[in-house]
Coordinates of C-alpha atoms in Angstrom, one line a residue:
M1 CA 43.7 15.6 22.2
V2 CA 46.0 12.9 20.7
S3 CA 49.3 14.0 19.3
H4 CA 50.0 13.6 15.6
S5 CA 52.7 11.0 16.4
E6 CA 50.2 9.0 18.4
L7 CA 47.7 9.1 15.6
R8 CA 50.3 7.8 13.2
K9 CA 51.2 4.9 15.5
L10 CA 47.5 4.1 15.9
F11 CA 47.1 4.0 12.1
C12 CA 50.1 1.8 11.6
S13 CA 48.9 -0.6 14.2
A14 CA 45.2 -0.7 13.2
D15 CA 43.3 -4.0 13.1
A16 CA 40.9 -2.6 10.5
V17 CA 40.6 0.5 8.3
C18 CA 37.2 1.6 7.1
F19 CA 36.9 3.9 4.0
D20 CA 34.0 6.1 3.0
V21 CA 33.4 5.6 -0.7
D22 CA 31.9 8.8 -2.4
S23 CA 34.7 11.4 -2.8
T24 CA 37.1 9.3 -0.9
V25 CA 37.8 5.9 -2.6
I26 CA 36.2 7.3 -5.8
R27 CA 36.4 10.9 -7.0
E28 CA 32.7 11.4 -7.6
E29 CA 29.8 12.0 -5.2
G30 CA 26.2 11.0 -5.8
I31 CA 24.1 8.4 -7.4
D32 CA 24.3 9.8 -11.0
E33 CA 28.1 9.9 -10.9
L34 CA 28.3 6.5 -9.3
A35 CA 26.0 4.9 -11.8
K36 CA 28.3 5.7 -14.7
F37 CA 31.3 4.7 -12.6
C38 CA 31.0 1.0 -12.8
G39 CA 34.4 0.8 -14.6
V40 CA 36.4 2.1 -11.7
E41 CA 40.0 1.4 -12.7
D42 CA 41.1 5.1 -13.2
A43 CA 39.6 6.6 -10.1
V44 CA 41.0 3.9 -7.7
S45 CA 44.5 3.8 -9.1
E46 CA 45.7 5.7 -6.0
M47 CA 44.3 3.0 -3.8
E48 CA 47.5 1.1 -3.6
L49 CA 47.0 1.9 0.1
V50 CA 44.3 -0.8 0.2
S51 CA 46.7 -3.4 -1.1
R52 CA 49.4 -2.4 1.4
L53 CA 47.0 -2.7 4.3
Q54 CA 45.8 -6.1 3.1
E55 CA 49.5 -7.2 2.8
R56 CA 49.8 -6.3 6.5
N57 CA 46.8 -8.4 7.4
V58 CA 44.7 -5.3 8.1
Q59 CA 41.0 -5.9 7.4
V60 CA 39.7 -3.2 5.0
F61 CA 36.0 -2.2 4.8
L62 CA 34.0 0.1 2.7
I63 CA 31.2 1.9 4.6
S64 CA 28.9 4.1 2.5
G65 CA 25.6 5.8 2.6
G66 CA 25.4 4.9 -1.2
F67 CA 24.0 1.8 -2.7
R68 CA 25.6 -1.6 -2.2
S69 CA 25.0 -2.7 -5.7
I70 CA 27.3 0.1 -7.0
V71 CA 29.8 0.1 -4.0
E72 CA 30.4 -3.7 -4.6
H73 CA 31.8 -2.9 -8.0
V74 CA 34.4 -0.6 -6.3
A75 CA 35.1 -3.3 -3.7
S76 CA 35.7 -5.9 -6.4
K77 CA 38.3 -3.8 -8.1
L78 CA 40.1 -3.3 -4.7
N79 CA 39.9 -7.0 -3.8
I80 CA 37.7 -6.2 -0.9
P81 CA 35.2 -9.1 -0.3
P82 CA 31.5 -8.3 -0.4
T83 CA 31.3 -9.3 3.3
N84 CA 33.4 -6.2 4.0
V85 CA 31.0 -3.8 2.3
F86 CA 28.4 -1.9 4.3
A87 CA 26.0 0.2 2.2
N88 CA 22.3 0.6 1.5
R89 CA 20.5 -2.1 -0.4
L90 CA 18.0 -1.2 -3.1
K91 CA 14.6 -3.1 -3.2
F92 CA 12.6 -3.9 -6.3
Y93 CA 9.2 -5.3 -6.9
F94 CA 9.0 -8.6 -8.9
N95 CA 8.2 -6.6 -12.0
G96 CA 11.6 -4.8 -11.7
E97 CA 10.1 -1.5 -10.5
Y98 CA 12.0 0.3 -7.8
A99 CA 10.5 -0.3 -4.3
G100 CA 12.8 1.8 -2.1
F101 CA 15.8 0.8 0.0
D102 CA 16.2 -1.6 2.9
E103 CA 15.7 0.6 6.0
M104 CA 17.1 -2.2 8.2
Q105 CA 20.7 -1.5 7.0
P106 CA 22.7 0.5 9.6
T107 CA 23.9 2.8 6.9
A108 CA 20.3 3.8 6.1
E109 CA 20.0 5.8 9.3
S110 CA 21.6 8.7 11.1
G111 CA 24.9 7.6 12.8
G112 CA 24.9 4.5 10.6
K113 CA 28.7 4.5 10.0
G114 CA 29.4 4.6 13.7
K115 CA 26.9 1.7 14.2
V116 CA 28.8 -0.3 11.6
I117 CA 32.1 0.3 13.3
K118 CA 30.6 -0.6 16.7
L119 CA 29.3 -3.9 15.1
L120 CA 32.8 -4.6 13.6
K121 CA 34.4 -4.2 17.0
E122 CA 31.9 -6.5 18.7
K123 CA 31.9 -9.2 15.9
F124 CA 35.7 -9.3 15.2
H125 CA 37.1 -8.0 18.5
F126 CA 39.1 -5.3 16.8
K127 CA 41.1 -3.2 19.2
K128 CA 41.9 -0.3 16.8
I129 CA 39.7 0.8 13.9
V130 CA 40.6 3.8 11.7
M131 CA 37.9 5.6 9.7
I132 CA 39.0 7.6 6.6
G133 CA 36.5 9.9 4.8
D134 CA 35.7 13.3 3.4
G135 CA 32.4 14.1 5.2
A136 CA 30.8 14.9 8.4
T137 CA 29.1 11.4 8.7
D138 CA 32.6 9.9 8.4
M139 CA 33.9 12.2 11.2
E140 CA 30.9 11.4 13.4
A141 CA 32.0 7.7 13.3
C142 CA 34.8 8.5 15.7
P143 CA 34.1 7.3 18.3
P144 CA 33.5 4.4 18.1
A145 CA 36.4 4.4 15.6
D146 CA 39.6 5.0 17.4
V147 CA 41.1 7.4 14.8
F148 CA 39.5 9.5 12.1
I149 CA 41.6 10.7 9.2
G150 CA 39.9 13.4 7.1
F151 CA 40.5 13.1 3.4
G152 CA 40.4 16.1 1.0
G153 CA 42.0 14.6 -2.1
N154 CA 38.8 14.9 -4.2
V155 CA 36.8 17.5 -2.5
I156 CA 37.6 19.7 0.5
R157 CA 34.9 20.0 3.1
Q158 CA 35.9 22.9 5.4
Q159 CA 34.2 21.4 8.5
V160 CA 36.1 18.2 8.1
K161 CA 39.4 19.9 7.4
D162 CA 39.0 22.2 10.5
N163 CA 37.9 19.4 12.8
S164 CA 40.1 16.5 11.9
E165 CA 43.1 15.8 14.1
W166 CA 44.8 14.3 11.0
Y167 CA 43.8 15.7 7.5
I168 CA 45.3 14.5 4.3
T169 CA 44.8 15.3 0.6
D170 CA 46.7 12.4 -0.9
F171 CA 46.9 8.7 0.2
V172 CA 50.6 8.8 -0.5
E173 CA 51.0 10.3 3.0
L174 CA 49.5 7.2 4.5
L175 CA 51.5 4.9 2.3
G176 CA 54.6 6.7 3.6
E177 CA 53.5 6.0 7.2
L178 CA 53.3 2.3 6.4
E179 CA 56.8 2.3 4.9
E180 CA 58.5 3.7 8.0

């Protein structure tokens, strides 16, 4: 088990930080809530953390089991490039009818968030990646993530709270770590 002090040092020296989207970066969970969420200014106001990380030249990624077309709206508000978004792609027939989702995306399968982090380490040679999220699939991404920070600022999932070595309910705590 890693000490809380060591976890903080790892966070502050990370090459990349990956955020879950539903109930972490945004308050809502689920397709219906996300669909009406395309104007994301209010729910991401606390995401000053993303700006601070980017100022420190830390790569920031959004990894979601949700749909890319919606997650990209969130990313654009946070100045995260589309290349740093990993989410499921919707498919449509030529007549516009829904045809399903792209099953080839790593986020479309079990353990997908961990597969994305493994891919990021291989592609960019990141030494330290932090995963921040509210759910079990986020927690399962560590390893290959080096640190998992459980987030309960929008919804508290007891399993995540009980099993996270570092659990926060407000991004202000992480901002404080970057200030020290």
